[in-house]
Amino acid sequence: MATFRAPFLEGGAQPIDPAMAQRLLSAALEDGGEYADLFFEYSASGSFALEDQIVKSANRSVSVGLGIRVRRGDATGYAYTESLDEPEMLRAAKTAGKIASGGGTAPASLETKAPAKRYHEQASTLGLDSELKVGFLKRADVAARAYDPRIVKVTASFVESVREIRIATSDGVWITDRQPLMRFGVNAIAEANGKRQSGSSGGGGRVGLEYFLIGNRKPEDHGKEAARIAIDMLDAVDAPAGELPVVLSPGDSGILLHEAVGHGLEADFNRKKTSNYSDRLNQPVASELVTVVDDPNIPGSRGSINVDDEGRPAERVELIADGILRGYMHDRHSAGHFRTISGNGRRESFRSPPMPRMTNTIMLAGPHAPEEIIANTKKGIYAKRFSGGQVNISNGDFVFSLTESYLIEDGKITAPLKGVNLIGNGPEALSRVDMLGTDLELSDGIWTCGKDGQSVPVGVGCPTTRVSAMTVGGTQVG
């Protein structure tokens, strides 16, 4: 079994020890910076793609480098290097420090911190045999094709990575973390009578191959589910248009919460007063049924982290409680502005500075049985799977497309629908939540969040949720 270890860890070719980190921090602060941090990162990733029962691609990549940030007041200097030779790192440190001028600040002595343990450090699949992973893809392909003869095309993918980080800060933090990540996915296309529809299924997280042993997560299960959706959608009818009740299914529907509400609760937007939630702490912003948290503690979840990318402990943040806005998600900069603690500073890689980002953003369960919510909806839309959408952070307006949805008629889920878009406003939608299920679920590890050109893995989740009225963009009037 191959091993993947960062060169800056103990035993590496050139380990970065506290003495070297102190030299780099001193160089970064010598022009008068008030604070500096070092972000060492080693990332190894791989992927396999199967199409029409043939392995179409197999890739491996490695990235290593150091990002250095210096702050003075609200001004930030940032530089990075892909070389871990000390002269190159010192040059990057001094470049970042040029943001400041004046007397230098001496960094504090580094104190080793132990991160939380929310995933197994050895869970990475990268070192496992390639044929085993390709075998998973083939099993999913066979299961999807066997589901129905109308399945005409199947693609499957396995994406894996391990990220090792070491963070040193001028206020004395010295911490190391190793973050595995895996995602498995299947897409099936069905054709019949001139119609063509697709379906997908997948999941993963900060887990190893034990993922496939839990619940309905075998490669065959994902293959069958992708085929089921594609076949069901062959019978999809035109979606109604207008304002209707919308029932969000548990799990994946949390992506609407993440995009339409979560980004507006990231503190950099609120520090700049560009969010719809700016200056609204301790005010009602949602139905009294609604409680929303950002929680990095969930073992093995895609969005979970032991420590954020600024070396701060990542902890659960209560954002909305019983409809009242209680907090934002902070990085170190916004936490200083709001005089609170941080733990949501995240970055795509050492090439990028950190910013406030979500981890696992979840709406907590409510008092209603899921079947009760459906039974009490005379006519509406059941939203099961989302593809993507657009959101305006400043006012919360959104448009989302659905890949799997159904009509609700007289308290029963009936015909599958095609061409469904949900149009609305995040805060307004939360204020219209009038029934909330007991069946909280997390999405099965498929989502990646983009912000300002940076992507990070995230988790989402929610129970069955009814929004009393939302604009449905469809082609059938009535």
Tab-separated table of C-alpha atoms in Angstrom:
chain	number	residue	atom	x	y	z
A	1	MET	CA	0.000	0.000	0.000
A	2	ALA	CA	1.463	3.354	-1.078
A	3	THR	CA	1.876	6.110	1.472
A	4	PHE	CA	1.264	9.792	0.927
A	5	ARG	CA	2.983	12.071	3.404
A	6	ALA	CA	3.785	15.749	3.379
A	7	PRO	CA	7.474	16.625	3.028
A	8	PHE	CA	7.202	19.113	5.898
A	9	LEU	CA	6.064	16.543	8.455
A	10	GLU	CA	8.503	14.785	10.765
A	11	GLY	CA	10.491	12.241	8.792
A	12	GLY	CA	10.082	14.165	5.535
A	13	ALA	CA	12.901	15.320	3.314
A	14	GLN	CA	12.847	18.803	4.854
A	15	PRO	CA	10.630	18.912	7.926
A	16	ILE	CA	9.382	22.318	8.986
A	17	ASP	CA	10.087	22.582	12.691
A	18	PRO	CA	9.144	25.346	15.143
A	19	ALA	CA	12.573	26.964	14.850
A	20	MET	CA	12.234	27.387	11.078
A	21	ALA	CA	8.638	28.593	11.464
A	22	GLN	CA	9.823	31.225	13.979
A	23	ARG	CA	12.401	32.495	11.480
A	24	LEU	CA	9.764	32.787	8.770
A	25	LEU	CA	7.297	34.563	11.064
A	26	SER	CA	9.993	37.005	12.203
A	27	ALA	CA	10.838	37.800	8.578
A	28	ALA	CA	7.157	38.344	7.776
A	29	LEU	CA	6.752	40.785	10.667
A	30	GLU	CA	10.018	42.679	10.393
A	31	ASP	CA	8.468	45.583	8.432
A	32	GLY	CA	5.843	46.258	11.095
A	33	GLY	CA	3.077	43.722	10.650
A	34	GLU	CA	0.842	43.123	13.653
A	35	TYR	CA	0.060	39.468	12.891
A	36	ALA	CA	1.342	36.760	10.557
A	37	ASP	CA	0.568	33.129	9.841
A	38	LEU	CA	2.097	30.302	7.810
A	39	PHE	CA	-0.027	27.732	5.992
A	40	PHE	CA	1.945	24.709	4.799
A	41	GLU	CA	-0.042	22.337	2.606
A	42	TYR	CA	0.560	19.031	0.856
A	43	SER	CA	-2.286	17.694	-1.281
A	44	ALA	CA	-2.378	14.432	-3.230
A	45	SER	CA	-5.418	13.559	-5.318
A	46	GLY	CA	-6.579	10.987	-7.816
A	47	SER	CA	-9.589	10.080	-9.910
A	48	PHE	CA	-10.993	7.324	-12.092
A	49	ALA	CA	-13.767	7.733	-14.659
A	50	LEU	CA	-15.716	4.912	-16.323
A	51	GLU	CA	-17.821	5.526	-19.438
A	52	ASP	CA	-19.626	2.883	-21.483
A	53	GLN	CA	-17.881	0.181	-19.431
A	54	ILE	CA	-14.433	1.516	-20.356
A	55	VAL	CA	-12.000	3.329	-18.060
A	56	LYS	CA	-11.755	6.690	-19.820
A	57	SER	CA	-9.342	8.392	-17.438
A	58	ALA	CA	-7.131	7.772	-14.427
A	59	ASN	CA	-5.296	10.716	-12.890
A	60	ARG	CA	-2.925	11.482	-10.056
A	61	SER	CA	-1.628	14.872	-8.925
A	62	VAL	CA	0.401	16.320	-6.064
A	63	SER	CA	0.624	19.902	-4.863
A	64	VAL	CA	2.819	21.337	-2.114
A	65	GLY	CA	3.550	24.851	-0.936
A	66	LEU	CA	3.354	27.582	1.666
A	67	GLY	CA	1.015	30.555	1.953
A	68	ILE	CA	2.062	33.476	4.162
A	69	ARG	CA	-0.283	36.183	5.380
A	70	VAL	CA	0.598	39.408	7.208
A	71	ARG	CA	-1.971	41.789	8.654
A	72	ARG	CA	-1.712	45.352	9.877
A	73	GLY	CA	-5.062	46.840	10.843
A	74	ASP	CA	-7.513	46.003	8.060
A	75	ALA	CA	-4.746	45.707	5.474
A	76	THR	CA	-3.534	42.229	4.458
A	77	GLY	CA	-0.442	41.135	2.562
A	78	TYR	CA	-0.370	37.638	1.056
A	79	ALA	CA	2.280	35.660	-0.791
A	80	TYR	CA	2.865	32.001	-1.541
A	81	THR	CA	5.612	29.743	-2.800
A	82	GLU	CA	5.624	26.227	-4.204
A	83	SER	CA	9.170	25.718	-2.949
A	84	LEU	CA	9.939	24.637	0.605
A	85	ASP	CA	13.566	25.736	0.383
A	86	GLU	CA	14.162	28.166	3.228
A	87	PRO	CA	15.494	31.054	1.069
A	88	GLU	CA	12.367	30.923	-1.110
A	89	MET	CA	10.079	30.791	1.922
A	90	LEU	CA	11.908	33.754	3.497
A	91	ARG	CA	11.489	35.709	0.275
A	92	ALA	CA	7.725	35.012	0.298
A	93	ALA	CA	7.503	35.989	3.974
A	94	LYS	CA	9.180	39.341	3.313
A	95	THR	CA	6.965	39.948	0.269
A	96	ALA	CA	3.805	39.423	2.334
A	97	GLY	CA	5.242	41.691	5.038
A	98	LYS	CA	5.613	44.634	2.640
A	99	ILE	CA	1.986	45.516	3.423
A	100	ALA	CA	3.231	47.001	6.685
A	101	SER	CA	5.747	49.689	7.631
A	102	GLY	CA	7.141	50.660	10.992
A	103	GLY	CA	8.707	48.793	13.870
A	104	GLY	CA	8.667	45.007	13.692
A	105	THR	CA	6.671	42.749	16.037
A	106	ALA	CA	8.264	39.660	17.553
A	107	PRO	CA	6.224	36.442	17.135
A	108	ALA	CA	5.200	34.533	20.236
A	109	SER	CA	6.723	31.159	21.044
A	110	LEU	CA	4.928	28.366	19.203
A	111	GLU	CA	2.808	26.016	21.295
A	112	THR	CA	1.741	22.670	19.863
A	113	LYS	CA	-2.040	22.248	19.648
A	114	ALA	CA	-3.784	18.909	19.182
A	115	PRO	CA	-6.736	19.054	16.764
A	116	ALA	CA	-10.062	17.322	17.333
A	117	LYS	CA	-10.584	13.850	15.805
A	118	ARG	CA	-13.661	14.013	13.540
A	119	TYR	CA	-12.301	11.664	10.889
A	120	HIS	CA	-9.714	8.893	10.792
A	121	GLU	CA	-6.327	10.168	9.646
A	122	GLN	CA	-5.655	6.875	7.864
A	123	ALA	CA	-9.016	6.809	6.065
A	124	SER	CA	-7.585	8.000	2.747
A	125	THR	CA	-8.206	5.617	-0.157
A	126	LEU	CA	-5.283	6.941	-2.230
A	127	GLY	CA	-2.891	4.167	-1.327
A	128	LEU	CA	-5.324	1.348	-2.109
A	129	ASP	CA	-5.191	-0.811	-5.221
A	130	SER	CA	-6.528	0.887	-8.361
A	131	GLU	CA	-8.270	-2.259	-9.570
A	132	LEU	CA	-10.381	-2.285	-6.414
A	133	LYS	CA	-11.704	1.211	-7.167
A	134	VAL	CA	-12.242	0.494	-10.843
A	135	GLY	CA	-14.137	-2.611	-9.731
A	136	PHE	CA	-16.544	-0.405	-7.762
A	137	LEU	CA	-17.226	1.633	-10.894
A	138	LYS	CA	-17.886	-1.482	-12.953
A	139	ARG	CA	-20.250	-2.885	-10.319
A	140	ALA	CA	-22.274	0.341	-10.376
A	141	ASP	CA	-22.371	0.274	-14.181
A	142	VAL	CA	-23.654	-3.312	-14.283
A	143	ALA	CA	-26.340	-2.592	-11.676
A	144	ALA	CA	-27.583	0.497	-13.498
A	145	ARG	CA	-27.831	-1.282	-16.846
A	146	ALA	CA	-29.557	-4.275	-15.285
A	147	TYR	CA	-32.210	-2.054	-13.677
A	148	ASP	CA	-34.059	-1.440	-16.955
A	149	PRO	CA	-33.252	-2.030	-20.650
A	150	ARG	CA	-34.066	1.626	-21.350
A	151	ILE	CA	-30.816	2.641	-19.647
A	152	VAL	CA	-28.569	3.411	-22.635
A	153	LYS	CA	-25.538	5.071	-21.065
A	154	VAL	CA	-23.791	4.945	-17.695
A	155	THR	CA	-20.845	6.928	-16.389
A	156	ALA	CA	-19.234	6.516	-12.984
A	157	SER	CA	-16.429	8.275	-11.137
A	158	PHE	CA	-14.256	7.857	-8.064
A	159	VAL	CA	-12.454	10.975	-6.799
A	160	GLU	CA	-10.091	10.856	-3.814
A	161	SER	CA	-7.614	13.078	-2.025
A	162	VAL	CA	-5.660	13.602	1.142
A	163	ARG	CA	-4.653	17.031	2.385
A	164	GLU	CA	-2.036	17.583	5.085
A	165	ILE	CA	-1.690	21.034	6.605
A	166	ARG	CA	0.599	22.609	9.174
A	167	ILE	CA	-0.200	26.064	10.538
A	168	ALA	CA	2.025	28.396	12.544
A	169	THR	CA	0.841	31.802	13.779
A	170	SER	CA	2.603	34.748	15.312
A	171	ASP	CA	0.365	34.483	18.375
A	172	GLY	CA	1.775	31.044	19.149
A	173	VAL	CA	-0.341	28.372	17.386
A	174	TRP	CA	1.455	25.287	15.975
A	175	ILE	CA	-0.950	22.666	14.665
A	176	THR	CA	-1.054	19.866	12.078
A	177	ASP	CA	-4.000	18.055	10.502
A	178	ARG	CA	-4.491	15.336	7.868
A	179	GLN	CA	-7.779	15.475	5.934
A	180	PRO	CA	-8.941	12.554	3.751
A	181	LEU	CA	-11.768	12.994	1.233
A	182	MET	CA	-13.570	10.632	-1.122
A	183	ARG	CA	-16.505	10.903	-3.528
A	184	PHE	CA	-18.218	8.199	-5.609
A	185	GLY	CA	-20.793	9.026	-8.291
A	186	VAL	CA	-22.932	7.391	-10.966
A	187	ASN	CA	-24.940	8.948	-13.783
A	188	ALA	CA	-27.431	6.999	-15.906
A	189	ILE	CA	-29.252	8.065	-19.071
A	190	ALA	CA	-32.565	6.509	-20.155
A	191	GLU	CA	-34.174	6.702	-23.579
A	192	ALA	CA	-37.674	5.701	-24.750
A	193	ASN	CA	-40.165	6.972	-27.327
A	194	GLY	CA	-37.980	9.889	-28.284
A	195	LYS	CA	-37.534	11.005	-24.685
A	196	ARG	CA	-34.180	11.179	-22.919
A	197	GLN	CA	-33.682	11.667	-19.169
A	198	SER	CA	-30.817	11.288	-16.732
A	199	GLY	CA	-30.422	10.387	-13.070
A	200	SER	CA	-27.502	10.444	-10.678
A	201	SER	CA	-26.535	9.081	-7.301
A	202	GLY	CA	-23.411	9.219	-5.189
A	203	GLY	CA	-21.814	10.200	-1.957
A	204	GLY	CA	-18.713	10.111	0.170
A	205	GLY	CA	-17.024	12.266	2.777
A	206	ARG	CA	-13.946	12.184	4.967
A	207	VAL	CA	-14.070	8.414	4.959
A	208	GLY	CA	-12.379	5.353	3.512
A	209	LEU	CA	-13.825	2.282	1.874
A	210	GLU	CA	-15.938	1.594	4.956
A	211	TYR	CA	-18.314	4.084	3.350
A	212	PHE	CA	-19.601	1.324	1.055
A	213	LEU	CA	-20.507	-0.891	4.019
A	214	ILE	CA	-22.995	1.526	5.627
A	215	GLY	CA	-26.665	1.447	4.631
A	216	ASN	CA	-27.614	1.567	0.964
A	217	ARG	CA	-24.244	2.783	-0.204
A	218	LYS	CA	-22.814	-0.151	-2.128
A	219	PRO	CA	-21.774	0.641	-5.716
A	220	GLU	CA	-24.790	-1.395	-6.860
A	221	ASP	CA	-27.117	0.744	-4.732
A	222	HIS	CA	-25.868	3.949	-6.327
A	223	GLY	CA	-26.134	2.401	-9.787
A	224	LYS	CA	-29.736	1.318	-9.217
A	225	GLU	CA	-30.701	4.694	-7.740
A	226	ALA	CA	-29.271	6.620	-10.694
A	227	ALA	CA	-31.173	4.308	-13.064
A	228	ARG	CA	-34.402	4.630	-11.053
A	229	ILE	CA	-34.378	8.415	-11.308
A	230	ALA	CA	-33.668	8.354	-15.044
A	231	ILE	CA	-36.491	5.868	-15.669
A	232	ASP	CA	-38.966	7.735	-13.437
A	233	MET	CA	-38.222	11.010	-15.196
A	234	LEU	CA	-39.159	9.486	-18.591
A	235	ASP	CA	-42.762	9.876	-17.453
A	236	ALA	CA	-42.271	13.427	-16.179
A	237	VAL	CA	-44.969	15.954	-17.050
A	238	ASP	CA	-44.732	19.712	-17.452
A	239	ALA	CA	-44.438	21.511	-14.155
A	240	PRO	CA	-47.129	23.954	-13.036
A	241	ALA	CA	-46.221	27.623	-12.895
A	242	GLY	CA	-47.161	30.084	-10.197
A	243	GLU	CA	-47.010	30.377	-6.428
A	244	LEU	CA	-47.429	27.024	-4.680
A	245	PRO	CA	-46.494	25.281	-1.447
A	246	VAL	CA	-43.131	23.524	-1.814
A	247	VAL	CA	-42.127	20.538	0.310
A	248	LEU	CA	-38.355	20.064	0.471
A	249	SER	CA	-37.179	16.488	0.929
A	250	PRO	CA	-34.709	15.746	3.756
A	251	GLY	CA	-30.981	15.811	3.049
A	252	ASP	CA	-30.046	17.215	-0.347
A	253	SER	CA	-32.574	20.052	-0.113
A	254	GLY	CA	-30.213	21.607	2.406
A	255	ILE	CA	-28.321	23.009	-0.594
A	256	LEU	CA	-31.095	25.604	-0.937
A	257	LEU	CA	-30.482	26.619	2.686
A	258	HIS	CA	-26.717	26.686	2.082
A	259	GLU	CA	-26.896	28.921	-0.971
A	260	ALA	CA	-29.911	31.124	-0.290
A	261	VAL	CA	-29.271	31.703	3.428
A	262	GLY	CA	-25.855	30.361	4.458
A	263	HIS	CA	-23.685	32.657	2.355
A	264	GLY	CA	-25.504	35.691	3.701
A	265	LEU	CA	-24.493	34.585	7.210
A	266	GLU	CA	-20.757	34.518	6.425
A	267	ALA	CA	-19.306	37.371	8.420
A	268	ASP	CA	-17.200	39.052	5.735
A	269	PHE	CA	-20.392	40.097	3.921
A	270	ASN	CA	-21.801	41.388	7.197
A	271	ARG	CA	-18.599	43.186	8.154
A	272	LYS	CA	-18.850	45.003	4.803
A	273	LYS	CA	-22.639	45.399	5.265
A	274	THR	CA	-23.404	43.789	1.884
A	275	SER	CA	-25.592	40.984	3.245
A	276	ASN	CA	-29.333	40.997	3.760
A	277	TYR	CA	-28.548	39.914	7.358
A	278	SER	CA	-26.237	42.840	8.194
A	279	ASP	CA	-27.050	44.606	11.494
A	280	ARG	CA	-29.880	42.155	12.232
A	281	LEU	CA	-28.443	40.149	15.149
A	282	ASN	CA	-31.104	39.166	17.695
A	283	GLN	CA	-33.893	40.048	15.266
A	284	PRO	CA	-36.458	37.677	13.715
A	285	VAL	CA	-35.300	36.463	10.295
A	286	ALA	CA	-37.252	33.210	9.917
A	287	SER	CA	-40.236	31.211	11.108
A	288	GLU	CA	-40.169	30.263	14.793
A	289	LEU	CA	-39.783	26.631	13.654
A	290	VAL	CA	-36.392	27.340	12.117
A	291	THR	CA	-33.060	26.697	13.831
A	292	VAL	CA	-29.926	26.675	11.669
A	293	VAL	CA	-26.401	25.695	12.709
A	294	ASP	CA	-23.033	25.313	11.049
A	295	ASP	CA	-21.456	22.211	12.540
A	296	PRO	CA	-17.959	20.873	11.686
A	297	ASN	CA	-18.231	18.149	14.355
A	298	ILE	CA	-20.124	15.482	12.367
A	299	PRO	CA	-17.829	12.435	12.110
A	300	GLY	CA	-16.759	11.690	8.543
A	301	SER	CA	-18.996	14.301	6.920
A	302	ARG	CA	-17.717	16.011	3.770
A	303	GLY	CA	-17.761	19.449	5.384
A	304	SER	CA	-16.278	18.447	8.750
A	305	ILE	CA	-12.919	19.841	9.825
A	306	ASN	CA	-10.847	19.366	12.962
A	307	VAL	CA	-9.272	22.793	12.737
A	308	ASP	CA	-9.917	25.686	10.387
A	309	ASP	CA	-7.318	26.964	7.935
A	310	GLU	CA	-6.181	29.662	10.365
A	311	GLY	CA	-5.321	27.160	13.095
A	312	ARG	CA	-8.432	27.882	15.162
A	313	PRO	CA	-10.610	25.113	16.669
A	314	ALA	CA	-13.638	24.538	14.445
A	315	GLU	CA	-16.787	24.448	16.553
A	316	ARG	CA	-20.543	24.422	16.065
A	317	VAL	CA	-22.029	27.884	15.458
A	318	GLU	CA	-25.666	28.680	16.146
A	319	LEU	CA	-26.800	30.938	13.302
A	320	ILE	CA	-30.575	31.091	13.722
A	321	ALA	CA	-32.446	29.898	16.826
A	322	ASP	CA	-36.245	29.664	16.809
A	323	GLY	CA	-36.313	32.181	13.966
A	324	ILE	CA	-33.966	34.700	15.644
A	325	LEU	CA	-30.591	35.578	14.096
A	326	ARG	CA	-27.943	34.656	16.676
A	327	GLY	CA	-24.605	34.712	14.908
A	328	TYR	CA	-22.404	34.712	11.823
A	329	MET	CA	-19.574	32.456	10.648
A	330	HIS	CA	-16.189	34.106	11.231
A	331	ASP	CA	-12.602	34.042	10.163
A	332	ARG	CA	-9.968	35.795	12.264
A	333	HIS	CA	-10.493	39.157	10.538
A	334	SER	CA	-14.256	39.337	11.004
A	335	ALA	CA	-14.011	37.896	14.521
A	336	GLY	CA	-11.763	40.821	15.474
A	337	HIS	CA	-14.249	43.266	13.977
A	338	PHE	CA	-17.246	41.752	15.791
A	339	ARG	CA	-15.252	40.974	18.963
A	340	THR	CA	-16.065	37.286	18.967
A	341	ILE	CA	-14.316	33.986	18.223
A	342	SER	CA	-13.505	32.481	14.837
A	343	GLY	CA	-13.353	28.922	13.513
A	344	ASN	CA	-14.748	29.166	9.968
A	345	GLY	CA	-11.662	30.510	8.193
A	346	ARG	CA	-11.217	28.254	5.156
A	347	ARG	CA	-9.236	28.364	1.926
A	348	GLU	CA	-8.996	26.273	-1.234
A	349	SER	CA	-5.215	25.884	-1.006
A	350	PHE	CA	-1.996	27.564	0.115
A	351	ARG	CA	-2.332	29.819	-2.950
A	352	SER	CA	-5.375	31.578	-1.451
A	353	PRO	CA	-5.983	33.588	1.727
A	354	PRO	CA	-8.688	32.321	4.106
A	355	MET	CA	-12.174	33.773	4.363
A	356	PRO	CA	-15.355	32.904	6.313
A	357	ARG	CA	-16.835	29.709	4.845
A	358	MET	CA	-19.457	27.137	5.790
A	359	THR	CA	-18.665	23.572	6.928
A	360	ASN	CA	-21.848	21.471	7.455
A	361	THR	CA	-24.817	23.853	7.381
A	362	ILE	CA	-27.986	22.277	8.740
A	363	MET	CA	-31.573	23.156	9.577
A	364	LEU	CA	-32.498	21.193	12.700
A	365	ALA	CA	-35.527	18.918	12.982
A	366	GLY	CA	-39.003	20.137	13.865
A	367	PRO	CA	-42.177	18.640	15.406
A	368	HIS	CA	-44.016	17.250	12.354
A	369	ALA	CA	-44.023	13.710	10.979
A	370	PRO	CA	-42.931	13.739	7.301
A	371	GLU	CA	-46.095	11.915	6.196
A	372	GLU	CA	-48.166	14.528	8.034
A	373	ILE	CA	-46.520	17.296	6.006
A	374	ILE	CA	-47.357	15.606	2.701
A	375	ALA	CA	-50.893	14.730	3.820
A	376	ASN	CA	-51.559	18.368	4.727
A	377	THR	CA	-50.522	19.678	1.333
A	378	LYS	CA	-53.444	19.738	-1.100
A	379	LYS	CA	-51.473	20.847	-4.149
A	380	GLY	CA	-47.768	21.605	-4.299
A	381	ILE	CA	-44.304	20.543	-5.381
A	382	TYR	CA	-42.134	17.885	-3.738
A	383	ALA	CA	-38.506	18.924	-4.334
A	384	LYS	CA	-36.165	15.956	-4.018
A	385	ARG	CA	-32.903	16.707	-5.861
A	386	PHE	CA	-31.259	19.962	-6.877
A	387	SER	CA	-28.733	20.628	-9.621
A	388	GLY	CA	-27.644	24.202	-8.986
A	389	GLY	CA	-28.750	27.782	-8.748
A	390	GLN	CA	-27.918	31.448	-8.525
A	391	VAL	CA	-28.137	33.633	-5.431
A	392	ASN	CA	-27.780	37.369	-4.831
A	393	ILE	CA	-26.019	37.681	-1.459
A	394	SER	CA	-27.102	41.290	-0.917
A	395	ASN	CA	-30.831	40.520	-0.894
A	396	GLY	CA	-31.121	36.714	-0.820
A	397	ASP	CA	-32.953	36.349	-4.145
A	398	PHE	CA	-32.422	32.905	-5.682
A	399	VAL	CA	-33.263	30.647	-8.621
A	400	PHE	CA	-32.744	26.885	-8.276
A	401	SER	CA	-33.191	24.072	-10.800
A	402	LEU	CA	-34.557	20.686	-9.754
A	403	THR	CA	-33.393	17.397	-11.272
A	404	GLU	CA	-35.978	15.289	-9.444
A	405	SER	CA	-39.354	16.597	-8.297
A	406	TYR	CA	-42.965	15.477	-8.084
A	407	LEU	CA	-46.446	16.917	-7.945
A	408	ILE	CA	-48.351	16.732	-4.661
A	409	GLU	CA	-52.101	16.288	-5.155
A	410	ASP	CA	-54.641	15.865	-2.366
A	411	GLY	CA	-51.953	14.976	0.153
A	412	LYS	CA	-50.153	12.406	-2.028
A	413	ILE	CA	-46.963	12.460	-4.101
A	414	THR	CA	-48.003	11.744	-7.697
A	415	ALA	CA	-46.507	12.574	-11.115
A	416	PRO	CA	-42.811	13.274	-11.698
A	417	LEU	CA	-42.181	16.763	-13.053
A	418	LYS	CA	-39.759	18.216	-15.568
A	419	GLY	CA	-38.484	21.724	-16.056
A	420	VAL	CA	-38.976	22.846	-12.450
A	421	ASN	CA	-37.292	25.998	-11.158
A	422	LEU	CA	-37.790	27.445	-7.691
A	423	ILE	CA	-37.673	31.236	-7.546
A	424	GLY	CA	-37.679	33.175	-4.308
A	425	ASN	CA	-35.864	34.956	-1.543
A	426	GLY	CA	-33.924	33.142	1.176
A	427	PRO	CA	-35.092	35.084	4.249
A	428	GLU	CA	-38.648	35.201	2.884
A	429	ALA	CA	-38.646	31.432	2.259
A	430	LEU	CA	-37.445	30.794	5.826
A	431	SER	CA	-40.194	33.027	7.186
A	432	ARG	CA	-42.739	30.896	5.289
A	433	VAL	CA	-41.675	27.560	6.782
A	434	ASP	CA	-44.929	26.385	8.348
A	435	MET	CA	-44.199	22.657	8.863
A	436	LEU	CA	-40.867	21.053	9.748
A	437	GLY	CA	-40.207	17.318	9.897
A	438	THR	CA	-38.650	15.130	12.548
A	439	ASP	CA	-36.492	13.396	9.902
A	440	LEU	CA	-33.277	15.433	9.759
A	441	GLU	CA	-30.841	14.002	7.191
A	442	LEU	CA	-27.409	15.005	5.945
A	443	SER	CA	-26.746	15.004	2.230
A	444	ASP	CA	-24.488	12.103	1.304
A	445	GLY	CA	-21.212	13.913	0.696
A	446	ILE	CA	-21.570	15.382	-2.788
A	447	TRP	CA	-21.401	19.172	-2.484
A	448	THR	CA	-18.582	21.624	-3.204
A	449	CYS	CA	-19.023	25.328	-2.490
A	450	GLY	CA	-17.575	28.147	-4.573
A	451	LYS	CA	-16.893	31.662	-3.342
A	452	ASP	CA	-14.627	34.354	-4.791
A	453	GLY	CA	-12.976	31.792	-7.049
A	454	GLN	CA	-12.217	29.337	-4.230
A	455	SER	CA	-13.849	25.910	-3.821
A	456	VAL	CA	-14.106	23.914	-0.597
A	457	PRO	CA	-15.999	20.712	0.319
A	458	VAL	CA	-19.157	21.272	2.378
A	459	GLY	CA	-22.046	19.350	3.901
A	460	VAL	CA	-25.711	20.304	3.919
A	461	GLY	CA	-28.757	18.903	5.654
A	462	CYS	CA	-32.370	19.476	6.621
A	463	PRO	CA	-35.553	17.603	7.558
A	464	THR	CA	-38.674	17.477	5.384
A	465	THR	CA	-39.616	21.160	5.184
A	466	ARG	CA	-42.736	22.855	3.888
A	467	VAL	CA	-42.536	26.407	2.578
A	468	SER	CA	-46.133	27.638	2.439
A	469	ALA	CA	-45.657	29.550	-0.820
A	470	MET	CA	-42.819	29.801	-3.333
A	471	THR	CA	-42.757	30.811	-6.987
A	472	VAL	CA	-42.483	27.756	-9.219
A	473	GLY	CA	-41.166	28.342	-12.703
A	474	GLY	CA	-42.796	25.774	-14.972
A	475	THR	CA	-44.388	25.512	-18.394
A	476	GLN	CA	-47.937	24.584	-17.379
A	477	VAL	CA	-50.131	27.418	-16.149
A	478	GLY	CA	-52.604	26.597	-13.403
